[in-house]
CSV table of C-alpha atoms in Angstrom, one decimal:
chain,number,residue,atom,x,y,z
A,1,MET,CA,0.0,0.0,-0.1
A,2,ALA,CA,3.0,2.2,0.3
A,3,GLU,CA,3.5,2.1,-3.5
A,4,LYS,CA,2.8,5.4,-5.1
A,5,LEU,CA,0.8,5.3,-8.3
A,6,GLU,CA,2.8,7.0,-11.1
A,7,PRO,CA,0.7,9.0,-13.5
A,8,ALA,CA,0.7,7.4,-17.0
A,9,LYS,CA,2.2,9.5,-19.8
A,10,VAL,CA,-0.3,9.9,-22.7
A,11,LEU,CA,0.7,11.2,-26.1
A,12,TYR,CA,-1.9,13.6,-27.2
A,13,CYS,CA,-2.1,14.7,-30.7
A,14,GLY,CA,-0.8,18.2,-31.3
A,15,VAL,CA,-3.7,18.9,-33.8
A,16,CYS,CA,-6.8,17.6,-32.2
A,17,SER,CA,-5.7,17.1,-28.6
A,18,LEU,CA,-7.1,13.6,-28.4
A,19,PRO,CA,-5.0,10.6,-27.5
A,20,ALA,CA,-3.0,9.8,-30.7
A,21,GLU,CA,-4.9,6.6,-31.4
A,22,TYR,CA,-8.3,8.5,-31.6
A,23,CYS,CA,-7.2,10.8,-34.2
A,24,GLU,CA,-9.2,9.0,-36.9
A,25,PHE,CA,-12.5,10.0,-35.0
A,26,GLY,CA,-11.4,13.6,-34.4
A,27,PRO,CA,-12.7,16.5,-36.3
A,28,ASP,CA,-9.9,16.6,-39.0
A,29,PHE,CA,-7.9,13.5,-39.6
A,30,ALA,CA,-6.3,14.8,-42.7
A,31,ARG,CA,-4.6,17.5,-40.6
A,32,CYS,CA,-3.6,15.1,-38.0
A,33,LYS,CA,-1.9,12.9,-40.5
A,34,PRO,CA,1.3,14.8,-41.0
A,35,TRP,CA,1.6,15.3,-37.3
A,36,LEU,CA,1.0,11.6,-36.7
A,37,ILE,CA,3.6,10.5,-39.2
A,38,ASP,CA,6.1,12.6,-37.4
A,39,ASN,CA,5.2,11.8,-33.8
A,40,ALA,CA,3.4,8.5,-33.6
A,41,PRO,CA,4.5,6.5,-36.7
A,42,ASP,CA,3.9,3.1,-34.9
A,43,LEU,CA,0.2,3.8,-34.2
A,44,TYR,CA,-0.7,4.1,-37.9
A,45,PRO,CA,1.8,2.1,-39.9
A,46,ASP,CA,-0.4,2.3,-43.0
A,47,LEU,CA,-0.1,6.1,-42.9
A,48,LEU,CA,3.7,5.9,-43.3
A,49,LYS,CA,3.3,3.5,-46.2
A,50,GLU,CA,0.8,5.7,-47.9
A,51,ALA,CA,3.0,8.7,-47.5
A,52,ASN,CA,6.0,6.9,-48.9
A,53,GLU,CA,4.1,5.6,-51.8
A,54,LYS,CA,2.8,9.1,-52.6
A,55,GLY,CA,6.2,10.5,-52.2
A,56,VAL,CA,7.6,7.9,-54.6
A,57,ASP,CA,5.1,8.6,-57.3
A,58,ASN,CA,5.5,12.3,-57.1
A,59,VAL,CA,9.1,12.1,-57.1
A,60,SER,CA,9.3,9.8,-60.2
A,61,ASP,CA,6.8,12.1,-62.1
A,62,LYS,CA,8.9,15.1,-61.1
A,63,LEU,CA,12.1,13.4,-62.1
A,64,GLN,CA,10.7,12.6,-65.4
A,65,ALA,CA,9.5,16.1,-66.1
A,66,VAL,CA,12.5,18.0,-64.7
A,67,GLY,CA,15.3,15.4,-65.0
A,68,ILE,CA,17.1,16.6,-62.0
A,69,SER,CA,18.4,14.2,-59.3
A,70,GLY,CA,17.5,16.3,-56.1
A,71,ALA,CA,15.1,13.6,-55.1
A,72,ASP,CA,15.1,13.9,-51.3
A,73,GLY,CA,13.9,17.6,-51.0
A,74,ALA,CA,11.2,17.0,-53.6
A,75,ALA,CA,9.8,13.8,-51.9
A,76,THR,CA,9.2,15.3,-48.3
A,77,SER,CA,7.5,18.4,-49.7
A,78,SER,CA,5.5,16.6,-52.3
A,79,SER,CA,4.1,14.0,-49.8
A,80,GLN,CA,2.9,16.9,-47.5
A,81,THR,CA,1.1,18.6,-50.3
A,82,GLY,CA,-0.3,15.4,-51.9
A,83,GLY,CA,-2.0,14.4,-48.6
A,84,THR,CA,-3.6,17.7,-47.9
A,85,SER,CA,-4.4,19.2,-51.3
A,86,LYS,CA,-7.6,17.1,-52.0
A,87,LYS,CA,-9.1,18.0,-48.7
A,88,GLU,CA,-8.2,21.7,-49.1
A,89,GLU,CA,-10.3,21.8,-52.2
A,90,VAL,CA,-13.4,20.8,-50.4
A,91,LYS,CA,-12.8,23.0,-47.4
A,92,ARG,CA,-12.1,26.3,-49.2
A,93,LEU,CA,-15.2,26.6,-51.5
A,94,PRO,CA,-18.3,26.6,-49.2
A,95,GLY,CA,-17.5,30.0,-47.6
A,96,GLY,CA,-14.5,29.1,-45.5
A,97,LYS,CA,-16.0,26.9,-42.8
A,98,VAL,CA,-15.1,23.3,-42.7
A,99,LYS,CA,-18.1,21.3,-43.9
A,100,LYS,CA,-18.2,17.7,-43.0
A,101,LYS,CA,-18.9,15.2,-45.8
A,102,GLU,CA,-19.2,17.6,-48.7
A,103,ARG,CA,-19.1,15.1,-51.4
A,104,GLN,CA,-18.6,17.2,-54.6
A,105,GLU,CA,-20.7,15.6,-57.2
A,106,VAL,CA,-23.5,16.9,-59.5
A,107,ILE,CA,-26.3,14.5,-60.0
A,108,ILE,CA,-28.5,14.8,-63.0
A,109,GLU,CA,-31.8,13.1,-63.2
A,110,LYS,CA,-34.6,12.9,-65.7
A,111,VAL,CA,-38.2,12.8,-64.5
A,112,VAL,CA,-41.2,12.3,-66.6
A,113,ARG,CA,-43.9,14.8,-66.1
A,114,ASN,CA,-46.5,14.1,-68.7
A,115,LYS,CA,-46.3,11.4,-71.2
A,116,ARG,CA,-44.0,13.4,-73.5
A,117,LYS,CA,-42.9,16.1,-71.2
A,118,CYS,CA,-40.1,15.7,-68.8
A,119,ILE,CA,-37.9,17.8,-66.4
A,120,THR,CA,-34.2,17.5,-65.8
A,121,ILE,CA,-33.3,17.8,-62.2
A,122,VAL,CA,-29.8,19.1,-61.3
A,123,LYS,CA,-28.5,18.5,-57.8
A,124,GLY,CA,-25.3,19.2,-56.0
A,125,LEU,CA,-24.2,22.4,-57.7
A,126,GLU,CA,-23.9,24.2,-54.2
A,127,GLY,CA,-21.1,21.8,-53.4
A,128,PHE,CA,-19.0,23.7,-55.9
A,129,GLY,CA,-19.9,27.1,-54.5
A,130,ILE,CA,-22.4,28.0,-57.3
A,131,LYS,CA,-25.3,30.1,-56.4
A,132,LEU,CA,-28.4,28.1,-57.4
A,133,SER,CA,-30.5,31.2,-58.3
A,134,ASP,CA,-27.8,32.3,-60.8
A,135,ALA,CA,-27.4,28.8,-62.2
A,136,SER,CA,-30.9,28.3,-62.8
A,137,LYS,CA,-31.4,31.7,-64.6
A,138,LYS,CA,-28.4,30.8,-66.9
A,139,LEU,CA,-29.8,27.3,-67.6
A,140,GLY,CA,-33.2,28.7,-68.4
A,141,LYS,CA,-31.6,31.4,-70.8
A,142,LYS,CA,-29.4,28.9,-72.4
A,143,PHE,CA,-31.9,26.2,-73.2
A,144,ALA,CA,-34.9,28.7,-73.6
A,145,THR,CA,-37.0,26.8,-71.2
A,146,GLY,CA,-38.1,27.4,-67.6
A,147,ALA,CA,-35.8,26.7,-64.8
A,148,SER,CA,-36.4,27.0,-61.1
A,149,VAL,CA,-34.9,26.2,-57.8
A,150,VAL,CA,-36.9,23.7,-55.8
A,151,LYS,CA,-36.5,22.4,-52.3
A,152,GLY,CA,-35.9,18.6,-52.7
A,153,PRO,CA,-37.2,15.8,-50.3
A,154,THR,CA,-34.2,16.5,-48.0
A,155,GLU,CA,-33.2,20.0,-47.1
A,156,LYS,CA,-31.0,20.1,-50.2
A,157,GLU,CA,-32.1,22.3,-53.1
A,158,GLN,CA,-32.2,21.3,-56.7
A,159,ILE,CA,-32.7,22.9,-60.0
A,160,ASP,CA,-35.5,21.8,-62.2
A,161,VAL,CA,-35.2,22.5,-65.9
A,162,GLN,CA,-38.1,21.8,-68.3
A,163,GLY,CA,-37.4,19.5,-71.0
A,164,ASP,CA,-34.9,16.8,-71.6
A,165,ILE,CA,-31.5,18.3,-71.8
A,166,ILE,CA,-29.3,16.0,-70.1
A,167,TYR,CA,-26.9,15.5,-73.1
A,168,ASP,CA,-26.3,19.2,-73.5
A,169,ILE,CA,-26.3,20.0,-69.8
A,170,VAL,CA,-23.0,18.4,-69.1
A,171,GLU,CA,-21.1,20.5,-71.6
A,172,PHE,CA,-22.9,23.6,-70.5
A,173,ILE,CA,-21.9,23.0,-66.8
A,174,THR,CA,-18.3,22.4,-67.6
A,175,ASP,CA,-18.1,25.4,-69.8
A,176,THR,CA,-19.8,27.9,-67.8
A,177,TRP,CA,-18.3,26.8,-64.5
A,178,PRO,CA,-14.8,25.5,-65.1
A,179,ASP,CA,-14.6,24.5,-61.4
A,180,VAL,CA,-16.8,21.5,-62.1
A,181,PRO,CA,-14.8,18.6,-63.6
A,182,GLU,CA,-16.6,16.3,-66.0
A,183,ARG,CA,-15.9,13.3,-63.9
A,184,SER,CA,-17.9,14.6,-60.9
A,185,ILE,CA,-21.1,14.7,-62.8
A,186,PHE,CA,-23.3,11.7,-62.5
A,187,PHE,CA,-26.5,10.6,-64.2
A,188,ILE,CA,-29.0,8.6,-62.4
A,189,GLU,CA,-30.0,5.5,-64.3
A,190,ASP,CA,-32.1,3.3,-62.0
A,191,GLY,CA,-29.9,3.7,-59.0
A,192,LYS,CA,-26.7,5.9,-59.2
A,193,LYS,CA,-24.9,4.4,-62.1
A,194,VAL,CA,-21.6,6.1,-62.2
A,195,GLN,CA,-22.1,7.3,-65.7
A,196,ALA,CA,-19.6,10.0,-65.3
A,197,GLY,CA,-20.7,12.9,-67.4
B,1,MET,CA,-23.4,15.8,-20.8
B,2,PHE,CA,-20.7,18.2,-21.5
B,3,LYS,CA,-21.6,18.8,-25.2
B,4,LYS,CA,-21.5,22.5,-24.8
B,5,PHE,CA,-19.3,23.7,-22.0
B,6,SER,CA,-17.3,26.9,-21.8
B,7,LEU,CA,-16.3,29.5,-19.3
B,8,GLU,CA,-19.7,31.2,-19.8
B,9,GLU,CA,-21.5,28.1,-18.5
B,10,ILE,CA,-20.1,28.5,-15.0
B,11,SER,CA,-22.7,29.8,-12.6
B,12,SER,CA,-20.6,30.2,-9.5
B,13,GLN,CA,-17.0,29.6,-8.3
B,14,ASN,CA,-16.2,29.3,-4.7
B,15,GLN,CA,-13.2,28.3,-2.6
B,16,VAL,CA,-14.7,25.9,0.0
B,17,LYS,CA,-13.9,25.7,3.6
B,18,ALA,CA,-11.8,23.0,5.1
B,19,SER,CA,-14.7,20.9,6.4
B,20,VAL,CA,-16.3,20.7,3.0
B,21,GLN,CA,-12.9,20.0,1.5
B,22,ARG,CA,-12.4,17.1,4.0
B,23,ARG,CA,-15.8,15.7,3.0
B,24,ILE,CA,-15.0,15.9,-0.7
B,25,ARG,CA,-11.6,14.1,-0.1
B,26,GLN,CA,-13.3,11.4,1.9
B,27,SER,CA,-15.9,10.7,-0.6
B,28,ILE,CA,-13.3,10.5,-3.4
B,29,GLN,CA,-11.2,8.2,-1.2
B,30,GLU,CA,-14.1,5.9,-0.7
B,31,GLU,CA,-15.0,5.8,-4.3
B,32,TYR,CA,-11.5,5.4,-5.7
B,33,PRO,CA,-9.3,3.5,-3.2
B,34,GLY,CA,-6.7,3.2,-6.1
B,35,LEU,CA,-6.1,6.9,-5.7
B,36,GLU,CA,-5.3,6.9,-2.0
B,37,THR,CA,-1.5,7.1,-2.5
B,38,VAL,CA,-1.8,9.9,-4.9
B,39,LEU,CA,-4.7,11.8,-3.3
B,40,GLU,CA,-2.3,13.9,-1.3
B,41,ASP,CA,-0.8,15.3,-4.5
B,42,LEU,CA,-4.0,15.7,-6.3
B,43,LEU,CA,-5.9,17.2,-3.6
B,44,PRO,CA,-3.4,18.6,-1.0
B,45,LYS,CA,-4.9,19.7,2.2
B,46,LYS,CA,-3.2,23.1,2.1
B,47,SER,CA,-4.1,24.0,-1.4
B,48,PRO,CA,-7.4,25.9,-2.0
B,49,LEU,CA,-10.0,23.7,-3.4
B,50,ILE,CA,-12.3,25.4,-5.7
B,51,VAL,CA,-15.8,24.2,-6.3
B,52,VAL,CA,-17.4,25.3,-9.5
B,53,LYS,CA,-21.1,25.2,-9.9
B,54,CYS,CA,-22.8,24.9,-13.3
B,55,PRO,CA,-26.2,24.6,-14.5
B,56,ASN,CA,-27.9,21.3,-14.4
B,57,HIS,CA,-26.8,20.6,-10.9
B,58,LEU,CA,-23.2,20.0,-12.1
B,59,THR,CA,-20.4,20.5,-9.6
B,60,LEU,CA,-16.6,20.6,-10.7
B,61,VAL,CA,-13.8,20.1,-8.3
B,62,VAL,CA,-10.9,22.3,-9.3
B,63,VAL,CA,-7.5,22.5,-8.0
B,64,ASN,CA,-4.8,24.9,-9.3
B,65,ASN,CA,-7.2,26.0,-12.1
B,66,VAL,CA,-7.4,22.4,-13.4
B,67,PRO,CA,-10.7,20.5,-13.0
B,68,LEU,CA,-10.2,17.1,-11.6
B,69,PHE,CA,-13.5,15.7,-10.7
B,70,PHE,CA,-17.2,16.3,-11.3
B,71,CYS,CA,-20.3,15.3,-10.0
B,72,ILE,CA,-24.0,15.5,-10.7
B,73,ARG,CA,-26.4,16.4,-7.8
B,74,ASP,CA,-25.1,14.5,-5.0
B,75,GLY,CA,-23.9,11.6,-7.0
B,76,PRO,CA,-20.5,10.0,-6.8
B,77,TYR,CA,-17.5,12.1,-7.9
B,78,MET,CA,-16.2,11.1,-11.3
B,79,PRO,CA,-12.7,12.0,-12.5
B,80,THR,CA,-12.2,13.9,-15.7
B,81,LEU,CA,-10.9,12.0,-18.6
B,82,ARG,CA,-7.6,13.7,-18.4
B,83,LEU,CA,-7.1,12.5,-15.0
B,84,LEU,CA,-8.4,9.0,-15.9
B,85,HIS,CA,-5.7,8.8,-18.6
B,86,GLN,CA,-3.0,9.5,-16.1
B,87,TYR,CA,-4.4,6.9,-13.6
B,88,PRO,CA,-6.2,4.3,-15.6
B,89,ASN,CA,-6.6,1.7,-13.1
B,90,ILE,CA,-8.9,3.4,-10.5
B,91,MET,CA,-12.1,2.7,-12.2
B,92,LYS,CA,-13.8,-0.4,-13.5
B,93,ARG,CA,-13.7,-0.8,-17.3
B,94,PHE,CA,-16.3,-1.5,-20.0
B,95,GLN,CA,-15.3,-2.0,-23.5
B,96,VAL,CA,-17.5,-1.1,-26.4
B,97,ASP,CA,-17.1,-2.4,-30.0
B,98,ARG,CA,-15.5,-0.3,-32.8
B,99,GLY,CA,-18.9,0.7,-34.3
B,100,ALA,CA,-20.0,2.4,-31.3
B,101,ILE,CA,-16.9,4.7,-31.0
B,102,LYS,CA,-18.1,7.5,-33.3
B,103,PHE,CA,-21.5,7.7,-31.6
B,104,VAL,CA,-19.9,7.9,-28.2
B,105,PHE,CA,-17.7,10.7,-29.6
B,106,SER,CA,-20.9,12.7,-30.3
B,107,GLY,CA,-22.2,12.2,-26.8
B,108,ALA,CA,-24.5,9.3,-27.2
B,109,ASN,CA,-25.4,6.9,-24.4
B,110,ILE,CA,-24.1,3.5,-24.5
B,111,MET,CA,-26.6,0.9,-25.4
B,112,CYS,CA,-26.5,-2.7,-24.1
B,113,PRO,CA,-25.8,-4.3,-27.5
B,114,GLY,CA,-22.6,-2.3,-27.9
B,115,LEU,CA,-21.4,-4.0,-24.7
B,116,THR,CA,-22.7,-7.5,-25.3
B,117,SER,CA,-21.4,-7.9,-29.0
B,118,PRO,CA,-18.2,-9.6,-29.8
B,119,GLY,CA,-16.1,-6.4,-29.6
B,120,GLY,CA,-17.3,-5.6,-26.2
B,121,VAL,CA,-16.2,-6.5,-22.7
B,122,LEU,CA,-18.4,-6.3,-19.5
B,123,ASP,CA,-17.0,-6.3,-15.9
B,124,GLU,CA,-19.5,-8.7,-14.2
B,125,GLU,CA,-19.1,-7.1,-10.8
B,126,VAL,CA,-20.4,-3.7,-11.7
B,127,GLU,CA,-23.7,-2.7,-10.2
B,128,ALA,CA,-26.2,-0.2,-11.5
B,129,GLU,CA,-25.7,3.5,-10.8
B,130,ARG,CA,-21.9,3.3,-10.6
B,131,PRO,CA,-19.3,5.3,-12.5
B,132,VAL,CA,-17.4,3.3,-15.1
B,133,ALA,CA,-14.5,4.0,-17.6
B,134,ILE,CA,-15.5,3.3,-21.1
B,135,TYR,CA,-12.8,1.8,-23.4
B,136,ALA,CA,-13.0,1.1,-27.1
B,137,GLU,CA,-12.2,-2.2,-28.9
B,138,GLY,CA,-8.6,-1.9,-29.9
B,139,LYS,CA,-7.7,1.2,-28.1
B,140,GLN,CA,-5.6,1.7,-25.2
B,141,HIS,CA,-7.0,4.8,-23.6
B,142,ALA,CA,-10.3,5.5,-22.0
B,143,LEU,CA,-12.9,6.9,-24.4
B,144,ALA,CA,-15.5,8.1,-22.0
B,145,ILE,CA,-16.7,8.1,-18.5
B,146,GLY,CA,-20.2,6.8,-17.8
B,147,PHE,CA,-22.7,6.1,-15.2
B,148,THR,CA,-24.3,2.6,-15.4
B,149,LYS,CA,-28.1,2.6,-15.7
B,150,MET,CA,-28.2,-1.2,-15.3
B,151,SER,CA,-25.9,-3.7,-13.6
B,152,ALA,CA,-23.5,-5.7,-15.8
B,153,LYS,CA,-25.6,-8.7,-15.2
B,154,ASP,CA,-28.8,-7.0,-16.3
B,155,ILE,CA,-27.1,-5.6,-19.4
B,156,LYS,CA,-26.1,-9.1,-20.4
B,157,SER,CA,-29.5,-10.6,-19.8
B,158,ILE,CA,-31.9,-7.9,-21.1
B,159,ASN,CA,-29.6,-6.6,-23.8
B,160,LYS,CA,-31.9,-3.8,-24.6
B,161,GLY,CA,-31.9,-0.1,-24.1
B,162,ILE,CA,-29.5,2.2,-22.5
B,163,GLY,CA,-26.8,0.4,-20.5
B,164,VAL,CA,-24.5,3.2,-19.5
B,165,ASP,CA,-25.1,7.0,-19.5
B,166,ASN,CA,-22.4,8.9,-21.2
B,167,MET,CA,-21.2,11.6,-18.8
B,168,HIS,CA,-18.1,12.8,-20.2
B,169,TYR,CA,-16.2,11.9,-23.5
B,170,LEU,CA,-13.3,12.8,-25.5
B,171,ASN,CA,-13.3,16.1,-27.1
B,172,ASP,CA,-16.3,17.3,-25.3
B,173,GLY,CA,-16.6,20.7,-23.6
B,174,LEU,CA,-14.9,19.6,-20.4
B,175,TRP,CA,-12.1,17.8,-22.2
B,176,LYS,CA,-11.3,20.9,-24.3
B,177,MET,CA,-11.0,22.9,-21.0
B,178,GLU,CA,-7.8,21.9,-19.7
B,179,ARG,CA,-7.5,24.8,-17.4
B,180,LEU,CA,-9.9,27.3,-16.2
B,181,ASP,CA,-8.5,30.7,-16.5
């Protein structure tokens, strides 16, 4: 009973202040990753492997392009940027605040209204920071039909455009808003078929 | 419990008199015999013990601007997670499976199935209305501190409903407040 209990030393992540093993449940795992690689490599051995692989790919590309053999410096800097750049795209756009789960995809659906009339529903443009009211005006003007912003079954809003324009709309979206890549546009064909653009 | 907790939530802060301090020490000592040896360091007799009162009948025991224990109404004193990480063996352990982790992280109470499923571990001796430490499958450190609603035997047999109330969890308001100044 005379033994004194010694306080255990816990490694708390510098970024999210949680014990290092819980970083994956923390608010921003992507930011924790570089810290974890430096300070707690044994907890997440897959991260180290990932970082090394990315470093290797980037380095080999760079070498091919530039043809200089300064590989070490390039590897560390590129692994940092490679890991964080994708997340930063998503973070920056919706007005600065970090939004969880902003899957950036545009979904285009065709719904039949009367036997020969249909409407095209465009969902997901807000994910790219596009104002829906402006978008619907442009769409209506371009296709000379009515377009309106409608509240969908969830709180998400969507644009309804009269007529069947799914084939032209992809081109139009990528031309007017170069931020939207073709590969993040999906058609719905009986359940989300990844018919990219 | 501590979903929202900040300096504004404190309704009053008082240094307590020695008799009250002694009473608090005694109840902590009874509750956590494992802490006996270090109790002198954590709650020294000479150092001013500050009791912070917050809405919802919540009392915090603060020493040197660091919250160490909290209690609801007159319930048992429970250590903060930071303290528990330093002295992990003072409380009984329950373990939840991996799937429950993210729910606990948003403050959800722990349901019986989370404890009786393959990833979960129950300590049979634990009675109802007792503080327990909640660990997660595959993790070394405590995830949350809870107050059992049902005894371990009931949790195993009934296996429905809330087993443990989630009082304090990682990254909640109290966790974020390492020091009160």
